[in-house]
């Protein structure tokens, strides 16, 4: 059951905005491809979950956000943070466990945040942010601001009990939280058909009497529009929405699992190739921008190399950053 | 002038009322705590005082209660939430342990996670094995949490006010058996600081450390012992994390003997931690093995006689004292 | 959204069955009214939750069950057990904490069971049985029997995360478990409108791609039919259903709360009176049986006095039963 | 003849395979454990061997995994389920503590609740504060549960087989750091009984009680100590509930000194219970305060250096030993 209505005053996406969206998608891609290289060299403590192939979700959704809207992310959140403007060097330093990282090198990929930008951050517990985002919405409502909260979560997370408890309460209290399910069709190794009894996740909106949208996650503008409509509804005091974005992760579940023998045996090669070729959101968006006359091969290359440069600078920053001090283990446990 | 006497439940309600008046960032939510003032009447009058916007009944969604509280704290509020019974904390342990207790760390020390989670704990009213547990030991194992467990109306009010003003998540455990118990509580504003034990009775022959609902029973036991010429010192840590071990150890150094009493199951109860610390810090002073009193490793039965056998009373404390005197 | 379809071979309800159903409803009423008297005398340890006004749910549903079907109950379960044939003296003894009770006097009203009758029993955790019932269904499926499992739960329980996790998994795996939500419109003090964002609980079936039925809980035959259809579907290997039964509890939440000052202030007197008068399921069914010519005032009175006699005998049994032995506290912790 | 050597993860898989072959009432389910054989490869080959009907991947629904297991056990099955990491046991504590552990009691002792809940525990691989915790202390506080935590492939296989054959709920905690560790494991059927400690090294100067992933590190420490002339006895309880305190106390009576080492946070870790019991039962034999080694009360950081500082290693054990020698 899809209930996608284009409500709201669709903000005009200017050429500049569109190009910036493109740049942000490329930035994420470059960053995460770079991370995978670091990982191959054994330089990433623990693991990290890249979102290669899902950049349109992060960029489309965050473009719709207001300046002071909160963002709650998942374990797969580099893209969410970068798209929202978190500083690449700080994020990279954190993923590498350096003292200059946003969590002092103690949190890594699964515990990123940028409080100045209202980014609560990534979370190692699948679904861990869903209730939190409801509570942020509640606070915003109590504070009578016009801020809202955007909460990412996955298809896998949608089967945790917290999804149910949070969406019911958020709807009852009409808190300004938008729930964005990034349905990339796998939860670790579990395909959607073994994961969700009703594979149309947006249909669950019925249970909470809220609008449910289903959107093509390779179309950054479609994501933007759906999230913009949902955020506007939230700001109008009408409560939460459930936006389901259909996407696909082009890499393995995590860098750690990619290293495991058989760690990617759970899905057909062909499926991956198909998405890689015909549903790569960056390629699709580039094509669109060219059609609009906003982009040429040259300007695309220029953006690419600027992003690469940005990444190199981030690498330099992170690599030159000190290791955290031993006594830092005691920090931030208590206020 | 006679001191004002109020019940434990009234002390709780007063503490919340005063702090909610003091700071408009505070609010209260939980199951059945607004309209009827809680399953134990400990939040009576709040709804009338502060209205539906700050005192909210929730659905039976324990993970949402804690998770929403955490989110609200992150965005600058100071929620006081209630999980009706400690037994059901099992439902929201992820929200408490993996999210609330750790969120300051995960955000690089930025927001204050000023969340108070109140809960009715322990047994004694015939409600059986899913309504009589006390998991203070679990929470004391979790860095990032503070754990408080008052045993008198005075402490309840003062500690709850301190907990609400604290900038960290506090698990505030209210022994259900005590809700009706009365005691002196000043009308003036006061706070009992977290992390300070209280010597409830001074004595020189033995140290008894006790917290929660058993504490008044321990005081009775101490009286009985006094009648027999045994002078027990009774210490209520009141806050279990951080634990005021200094006060306890100072007492043991004086008395050379220690008994620890709590109502929770003995094995891996918080008494184990207290015993382990005492023997570590006062080894050379100890004349006898530290005794622990706790429920045997069984479930709490509803039959009142059986319940009385399972939940430790003054006799058990007296027995433990005599075993090492 | 209601999706009530009368599927299945509707079992013919004979006069005898109908009269037996009536008797079972009266039996529950008498039992629970008796309990309340015991409670007034302070003879019930802890508490108990009576289901006065909801007898049609228990009786209608259990009438639809096969001999070896499992029953999973709630905190408000005396009626479920009695309707299913559990022995009144044993249940009463348990509620009073006597050694002859089904849990040796250690469990009380919230921990009743009758394993010989496949009654798993009551549960002190709201929603505690929902996952368990799914697991029972899974076992039955694995054992390739034609048994099914009926799981009661409340409107309050429907907002616990376990509801979501269990129904999704039960549907994915098509286990033969029927979920019966007894929507008595209050969860302790919380009215439905503050409890469920979508007050049509049966609509949640959509989220799990299973049938959702909504039934009048004062009509014992309607309940029977819906549950019979759902059970048949389960037995056919088609998976779970969600049956919502609209009912009302005519007494307070629990005997303990009834004793508290203000313990019933959360709902209007008039509402209770209205249900008491015009929606009392026993009165309604009696009327129907009379219309069918199956019952007279005399036969109704006879049934009533037989049930009263049964209760008196149960009281005698329970009161003459011994207290549990002290050493019984160690029993049943480990096998 | 050289003994057969296999990895810890293989020992786990073998145990399950053998027991599933032995008893068709058993089945296995959990997240990602069928198709790829688990996040740590410890259930590899099961799906191929037993098919989808007995080896099932589940959605991310931890409460359903445990709750369905319990239901299935009630109806006569013997589920072996997996919660991918101990950290996430927080999510299904109600199902474990209030339902599974108590169901036999609530049904008057009727059904066998033969549920094994396997979980990867502890840290050491850089995954941070939500992926490195070990809550064995919590579970040992719960009547109705058994708690097992092996430290060698041999023990892992033998204990898991015993756990699967046991008629009670067993929490089976697998230190993630050990999955790749190899050790001798006979090809023949054997069982390591629950509740029996193992003296991993005999010694006369001091008793070190250790369990879980730290145990091999403790064995190294013992070797280092031996080189310095200190002869440590190392005891791995293997089962924490029920605890084989007799073996531990017998050793302490011999050595007069005890150190307890675990990886979990020190405060209210299970080491406290062991210390409390030792001082109670061997008070007159003790020459020095019992020392506990555990993680300091902080979160586990992902930075590898910091992680090494937080998670106790052999140096910390040696330090503790020397503190009381
Ligand atoms: C509560 C919990 N259960 C299991 C895991 C292990 N885990 C990490 S990511 C993941 C899959 C998440 O799937 P989904 O929500 O669809 O997000 P995706 O990885 O596809 O982006 C799992 C099972 C976890 N981190 N937390
Ligand atoms: C997990 C949990 N939360 C709260 C409670 C306290 N409690 C007992 S019954 C009840 C209301 C249940 O409502 P509902 O499910 O609608 O059943 P009803 O009582 O109306 O039959 C509550 C909140 C509990 N027992 N378990
Ligand atoms: Mg996914
Ligand atoms: Mg109800």
Short mmCIF file of N, CA, C and O in Angstrom, two decimals, chain B residues 65-157:
data_model
loop_
_atom_site.label_atom_id
_atom_site.label_comp_id
_atom_site.label_asym_id
_atom_site.label_seq_id
_atom_site.Cartn_x
_atom_site.Cartn_y
_atom_site.Cartn_z
N UNK B 65 9.11 4.87 26.42
CA UNK B 65 9.17 5.77 27.58
C UNK B 65 10.62 6.20 27.81
O UNK B 65 10.93 7.38 27.91
N UNK B 66 11.51 5.23 27.86
CA UNK B 66 12.92 5.57 28.12
C UNK B 66 13.56 6.21 26.89
O UNK B 66 14.28 7.21 27.00
N UNK B 67 13.29 5.65 25.72
CA UNK B 67 13.92 6.18 24.52
C UNK B 67 13.48 7.61 24.22
O UNK B 67 14.29 8.46 23.83
N UNK B 68 12.20 7.88 24.40
CA UNK B 68 11.72 9.26 24.21
C UNK B 68 12.34 10.19 25.26
O UNK B 68 12.68 11.34 24.96
N UNK B 69 12.47 9.69 26.46
CA UNK B 69 13.09 10.52 27.50
C UNK B 69 14.52 10.88 27.10
O UNK B 69 14.94 12.03 27.21
N UNK B 70 15.23 9.90 26.62
CA UNK B 70 16.60 10.15 26.20
C UNK B 70 16.63 11.19 25.09
O UNK B 70 17.41 12.15 25.13
N UNK B 71 15.79 10.99 24.08
CA UNK B 71 15.77 11.94 22.97
C UNK B 71 15.44 13.35 23.47
O UNK B 71 16.09 14.32 23.07
N UNK B 72 14.48 13.43 24.36
CA UNK B 72 14.10 14.74 24.87
C UNK B 72 15.26 15.37 25.64
O UNK B 72 15.50 16.58 25.54
N UNK B 73 15.99 14.55 26.38
CA UNK B 73 17.14 15.08 27.12
C UNK B 73 18.20 15.60 26.15
O UNK B 73 18.79 16.66 26.37
N UNK B 74 18.42 14.86 25.10
CA UNK B 74 19.41 15.29 24.11
C UNK B 74 19.04 16.67 23.57
O UNK B 74 19.91 17.51 23.35
N UNK B 75 17.76 16.86 23.38
CA UNK B 75 17.31 18.15 22.85
C UNK B 75 17.05 19.17 23.96
O UNK B 75 16.35 20.15 23.75
N UNK B 76 17.59 18.92 25.14
CA UNK B 76 17.61 19.96 26.15
C UNK B 76 16.60 19.87 27.27
O UNK B 76 16.58 20.73 28.15
N UNK B 77 15.77 18.85 27.27
CA UNK B 77 14.79 18.73 28.34
C UNK B 77 15.37 17.90 29.49
O UNK B 77 16.46 17.36 29.39
N UNK B 78 14.60 17.83 30.58
CA UNK B 78 15.04 17.07 31.75
C UNK B 78 13.91 16.15 32.21
O UNK B 78 13.24 16.40 33.21
N UNK B 79 13.71 15.06 31.49
CA UNK B 79 12.57 14.19 31.78
C UNK B 79 12.72 13.38 33.07
O UNK B 79 13.80 12.97 33.44
N UNK B 80 11.59 13.20 33.72
CA UNK B 80 11.48 12.34 34.89
C UNK B 80 10.48 11.26 34.48
O UNK B 80 9.29 11.54 34.35
N UNK B 81 10.95 10.08 34.21
CA UNK B 81 10.02 9.08 33.71
C UNK B 81 9.84 7.95 34.70
O UNK B 81 10.65 7.77 35.60
N UNK B 82 8.78 7.23 34.49
CA UNK B 82 8.47 6.14 35.40
C UNK B 82 8.29 4.84 34.63
O UNK B 82 7.53 4.79 33.67
N UNK B 83 9.01 3.83 35.06
CA UNK B 83 8.71 2.46 34.65
C UNK B 83 8.01 1.87 35.86
O UNK B 83 8.58 1.81 36.95
N UNK B 84 6.78 1.47 35.65
CA UNK B 84 5.92 1.20 36.81
C UNK B 84 6.57 0.27 37.84
O UNK B 84 6.40 0.46 39.03
N UNK B 85 7.26 -0.74 37.33
CA UNK B 85 7.92 -1.66 38.25
C UNK B 85 9.30 -2.01 37.74
O UNK B 85 9.51 -2.18 36.55
N UNK B 86 10.19 -2.23 38.66
CA UNK B 86 11.56 -2.61 38.32
C UNK B 86 11.59 -3.87 37.45
O UNK B 86 12.42 -3.98 36.55
N UNK B 87 10.68 -4.79 37.72
CA UNK B 87 10.63 -6.04 36.94
C UNK B 87 10.58 -5.76 35.45
O UNK B 87 11.05 -6.55 34.64
N UNK B 88 9.97 -4.65 35.07
CA UNK B 88 9.77 -4.36 33.65
C UNK B 88 10.89 -3.53 33.06
O UNK B 88 10.89 -3.23 31.87
N UNK B 89 11.83 -3.18 33.89
CA UNK B 89 13.05 -2.56 33.37
C UNK B 89 13.73 -3.52 32.38
O UNK B 89 14.48 -3.09 31.51
N UNK B 90 13.48 -4.80 32.56
CA UNK B 90 13.99 -5.80 31.61
C UNK B 90 13.62 -5.45 30.18
O UNK B 90 14.34 -5.82 29.25
N UNK B 91 12.51 -4.75 30.01
CA UNK B 91 12.02 -4.47 28.67
C UNK B 91 12.82 -3.35 28.00
O UNK B 91 12.98 -3.33 26.79
N UNK B 92 13.30 -2.44 28.81
CA UNK B 92 13.96 -1.26 28.23
C UNK B 92 15.43 -1.19 28.61
O UNK B 92 16.01 -0.12 28.69
N UNK B 93 16.03 -2.35 28.83
CA UNK B 93 17.45 -2.36 29.21
C UNK B 93 18.32 -1.82 28.08
O UNK B 93 19.34 -1.18 28.33
N UNK B 94 17.95 -2.08 26.85
CA UNK B 94 18.77 -1.54 25.76
C UNK B 94 18.74 -0.02 25.78
O UNK B 94 19.79 0.64 25.66
N UNK B 95 17.56 0.53 25.95
CA UNK B 95 17.45 1.99 25.98
C UNK B 95 18.23 2.56 27.17
O UNK B 95 18.82 3.62 27.07
N UNK B 96 18.20 1.85 28.28
CA UNK B 96 18.91 2.35 29.46
C UNK B 96 20.41 2.15 29.31
O UNK B 96 21.20 3.08 29.47
N UNK B 97 20.81 0.93 29.00
CA UNK B 97 22.22 0.56 29.09
C UNK B 97 23.01 0.95 27.84
O UNK B 97 24.12 1.47 27.94
N UNK B 98 22.45 0.69 26.70
CA UNK B 98 23.21 0.96 25.47
C UNK B 98 23.00 2.36 24.91
O UNK B 98 23.82 2.82 24.12
N UNK B 99 21.91 2.99 25.29
CA UNK B 99 21.67 4.32 24.75
C UNK B 99 21.84 5.39 25.85
O UNK B 99 22.76 6.20 25.78
N UNK B 100 20.95 5.38 26.83
CA UNK B 100 20.95 6.48 27.80
C UNK B 100 22.28 6.59 28.55
O UNK B 100 22.86 7.67 28.65
N UNK B 101 22.77 5.46 29.04
CA UNK B 101 24.00 5.50 29.84
C UNK B 101 25.22 5.90 29.00
O UNK B 101 26.20 6.40 29.53
N UNK B 102 25.15 5.69 27.70
CA UNK B 102 26.33 5.87 26.87
C UNK B 102 26.26 7.11 25.96
O UNK B 102 27.21 7.40 25.24
N UNK B 103 25.13 7.78 25.97
CA UNK B 103 24.93 8.80 24.93
C UNK B 103 25.89 9.98 25.08
O UNK B 103 26.33 10.56 24.09
N UNK B 104 26.22 10.32 26.31
CA UNK B 104 27.15 11.42 26.49
C UNK B 104 28.51 11.09 25.87
O UNK B 104 29.14 11.92 25.21
N UNK B 105 28.91 9.88 26.07
CA UNK B 105 30.18 9.40 25.50
C UNK B 105 30.12 9.43 23.98
O UNK B 105 31.03 9.91 23.31
N UNK B 106 29.04 8.93 23.45
CA UNK B 106 28.92 8.80 21.99
C UNK B 106 28.80 10.16 21.29
O UNK B 106 28.95 10.24 20.08
N UNK B 107 28.47 11.18 22.06
CA UNK B 107 28.36 12.49 21.43
C UNK B 107 29.52 13.37 21.86
O UNK B 107 29.42 14.60 21.82
N UNK B 108 30.59 12.74 22.28
CA UNK B 108 31.77 13.51 22.64
C UNK B 108 31.54 14.44 23.81
O UNK B 108 32.12 15.52 23.91
N UNK B 109 30.68 14.00 24.73
CA UNK B 109 30.49 14.77 25.95
C UNK B 109 29.63 16.01 25.80
O UNK B 109 29.66 16.89 26.65
N UNK B 110 28.85 16.08 24.74
CA UNK B 110 28.10 17.31 24.51
C UNK B 110 26.84 17.47 25.36
O UNK B 110 26.81 18.28 26.28
N UNK B 111 25.78 16.72 25.10
CA UNK B 111 24.55 17.05 25.84
C UNK B 111 24.59 16.51 27.27
O UNK B 111 25.31 15.57 27.57
N UNK B 112 23.83 17.14 28.14
CA UNK B 112 23.56 16.55 29.45
C UNK B 112 22.45 15.52 29.28
O UNK B 112 21.43 15.83 28.67
N UNK B 113 22.68 14.35 29.81
CA UNK B 113 21.63 13.35 29.71
C UNK B 113 20.92 13.31 31.06
O UNK B 113 21.08 12.39 31.85
N UNK B 114 20.13 14.34 31.29
CA UNK B 114 19.48 14.50 32.59
C UNK B 114 18.16 13.75 32.61
O UNK B 114 17.08 14.34 32.57
N UNK B 115 18.26 12.45 32.67
CA UNK B 115 17.07 11.59 32.67
C UNK B 115 16.97 10.89 34.03
O UNK B 115 17.94 10.27 34.46
N UNK B 116 15.84 11.02 34.67
CA UNK B 116 15.61 10.24 35.88
C UNK B 116 14.59 9.15 35.54
O UNK B 116 13.53 9.44 35.00
N UNK B 117 14.96 7.92 35.83
CA UNK B 117 14.03 6.81 35.62
C UNK B 117 13.62 6.28 36.98
O UNK B 117 14.40 5.64 37.67
N UNK B 118 12.41 6.61 37.37
CA UNK B 118 11.88 6.12 38.63
C UNK B 118 11.23 4.76 38.44
O UNK B 118 10.62 4.50 37.40
N UNK B 119 11.32 3.94 39.46
CA UNK B 119 10.64 2.65 39.36
C UNK B 119 10.37 2.10 40.75
O UNK B 119 11.15 2.32 41.68
N UNK B 120 9.22 1.41 40.86
CA UNK B 120 8.88 0.75 42.13
C UNK B 120 9.60 -0.59 42.15
O UNK B 120 9.59 -1.33 41.17
N UNK B 121 10.20 -0.90 43.27
CA UNK B 121 11.04 -2.09 43.28
C UNK B 121 10.76 -2.98 44.49
O UNK B 121 10.03 -2.60 45.41
N UNK B 122 11.33 -4.16 44.46
CA UNK B 122 11.23 -5.16 45.53
C UNK B 122 9.80 -5.71 45.70
O UNK B 122 8.90 -5.35 44.93
N UNK B 123 9.67 -6.58 46.70
CA UNK B 123 8.39 -7.28 46.87
C UNK B 123 7.69 -6.93 48.16
O UNK B 123 7.75 -5.80 48.61
N UNK B 124 7.02 -7.94 48.69
CA UNK B 124 6.41 -7.75 49.99
C UNK B 124 4.93 -7.49 49.98
O UNK B 124 4.32 -7.37 51.05
N UNK B 125 4.33 -7.44 48.78
CA UNK B 125 2.88 -7.22 48.78
C UNK B 125 2.13 -8.32 48.02
O UNK B 125 1.05 -8.10 47.51
N UNK B 126 2.76 -9.48 47.95
CA UNK B 126 2.04 -10.64 47.45
C UNK B 126 1.82 -10.67 45.96
O UNK B 126 0.93 -11.37 45.47
N UNK B 127 2.62 -9.95 45.21
CA UNK B 127 2.35 -9.87 43.78
C UNK B 127 3.15 -10.88 42.95
O UNK B 127 2.98 -10.94 41.73
N UNK B 128 4.01 -11.61 43.59
CA UNK B 128 4.65 -12.72 42.87
C UNK B 128 5.88 -12.36 42.07
O UNK B 128 6.38 -11.24 42.10
N UNK B 129 6.33 -13.37 41.33
CA UNK B 129 7.70 -13.38 40.81
C UNK B 129 7.97 -12.39 39.68
O UNK B 129 9.12 -12.15 39.35
N UNK B 130 6.94 -11.84 39.07
CA UNK B 130 7.18 -10.84 38.02
C UNK B 130 6.88 -9.42 38.53
O UNK B 130 6.85 -8.47 37.76
N UNK B 131 6.62 -9.32 39.82
CA UNK B 131 6.27 -8.01 40.39
C UNK B 131 6.99 -7.77 41.70
O UNK B 131 6.52 -6.99 42.53
N UNK B 132 8.11 -8.41 41.90
CA UNK B 132 8.75 -8.31 43.22
C UNK B 132 10.26 -8.28 43.13
O UNK B 132 10.93 -8.39 44.14
N UNK B 133 10.80 -8.12 41.94
CA UNK B 133 12.24 -8.20 41.78
C UNK B 133 12.89 -6.84 41.97
O UNK B 133 12.25 -5.79 41.88
N UNK B 134 14.18 -6.89 42.20
CA UNK B 134 14.93 -5.66 42.39
C UNK B 134 16.30 -5.83 41.74
O UNK B 134 17.10 -6.64 42.18
N UNK B 135 16.51 -5.09 40.69
CA UNK B 135 17.70 -5.32 39.88
C UNK B 135 18.78 -4.26 40.08
O UNK B 135 19.54 -3.94 39.18
N UNK B 136 18.87 -3.71 41.28
CA UNK B 136 19.87 -2.67 41.49
C UNK B 136 21.27 -3.15 41.11
O UNK B 136 22.09 -2.36 40.60
N UNK B 137 21.55 -4.43 41.34
CA UNK B 137 22.89 -4.94 41.05
C UNK B 137 23.22 -4.77 39.56
O UNK B 137 24.33 -4.40 39.20
N UNK B 138 22.24 -5.04 38.72
CA UNK B 138 22.47 -4.87 37.28
C UNK B 138 22.90 -3.44 36.95
O UNK B 138 23.84 -3.22 36.20
N UNK B 139 22.14 -2.51 37.48
CA UNK B 139 22.39 -1.11 37.09
C UNK B 139 23.73 -0.62 37.63
O UNK B 139 24.38 0.21 37.00
N UNK B 140 24.13 -1.14 38.79
CA UNK B 140 25.42 -0.70 39.33
C UNK B 140 26.58 -1.21 38.49
O UNK B 140 27.71 -0.77 38.66
N UNK B 141 26.31 -2.12 37.60
CA UNK B 141 27.35 -2.71 36.73
C UNK B 141 27.55 -1.84 35.47
O UNK B 141 28.40 -2.16 34.65
N UNK B 142 26.78 -0.78 35.36
CA UNK B 142 26.75 -0.04 34.09
C UNK B 142 27.37 1.36 34.22
O UNK B 142 26.76 2.26 34.80
N UNK B 143 28.57 1.54 33.67
CA UNK B 143 29.16 2.88 33.69
C UNK B 143 28.24 3.87 32.97
O UNK B 143 27.67 3.55 31.92
N UNK B 144 28.12 5.04 33.54
CA UNK B 144 27.25 6.04 32.94
C UNK B 144 25.97 6.24 33.72
O UNK B 144 25.31 7.26 33.59
N UNK B 145 25.60 5.24 34.51
CA UNK B 145 24.37 5.36 35.32
C UNK B 145 24.72 5.74 36.75
O UNK B 145 25.78 5.39 37.26
N UNK B 146 23.80 6.41 37.41
CA UNK B 146 23.81 6.50 38.86
C UNK B 146 22.61 5.70 39.36
O UNK B 146 21.60 5.58 38.67
N UNK B 147 22.75 5.13 40.53
CA UNK B 147 21.69 4.26 41.05
C UNK B 147 21.37 4.67 42.49
O UNK B 147 22.27 4.71 43.34
N UNK B 148 20.11 4.98 42.71
CA UNK B 148 19.69 5.50 44.01
C UNK B 148 18.56 4.64 44.54
O UNK B 148 17.69 4.21 43.79
N UNK B 149 18.57 4.41 45.84
CA UNK B 149 17.52 3.58 46.45
C UNK B 149 17.29 4.02 47.88
O UNK B 149 17.95 3.57 48.80
N UNK B 150 16.32 4.91 48.07
CA UNK B 150 16.08 5.46 49.41
C UNK B 150 15.29 4.51 50.29
O UNK B 150 14.56 3.66 49.78
N UNK B 151 15.40 4.72 51.59
CA UNK B 151 14.65 3.87 52.52
C UNK B 151 13.80 4.66 53.50
O UNK B 151 13.14 4.06 54.36
N UNK B 152 13.80 5.97 53.40
CA UNK B 152 12.93 6.79 54.27
C UNK B 152 12.31 7.90 53.42
O UNK B 152 12.86 8.28 52.39
N UNK B 153 11.19 8.44 53.87
CA UNK B 153 10.59 9.57 53.15
C UNK B 153 11.57 10.74 53.03
O UNK B 153 11.64 11.37 51.96
N UNK B 154 12.31 10.99 54.08
CA UNK B 154 13.27 12.10 54.04
C UNK B 154 14.28 11.90 52.93
O UNK B 154 14.52 12.79 52.09
N UNK B 155 14.89 10.73 52.92
CA UNK B 155 15.88 10.45 51.89
C UNK B 155 15.24 10.44 50.51
O UNK B 155 15.82 10.92 49.53
N UNK B 156 14.04 9.88 50.43
CA UNK B 156 13.37 9.78 49.13
C UNK B 156 13.22 11.16 48.51
O UNK B 156 13.57 11.38 47.35
N UNK B 157 12.74 12.08 49.31
CA UNK B 157 12.53 13.42 48.77
C UNK B 157 13.85 14.09 48.42
O UNK B 157 14.03 14.61 47.31
#
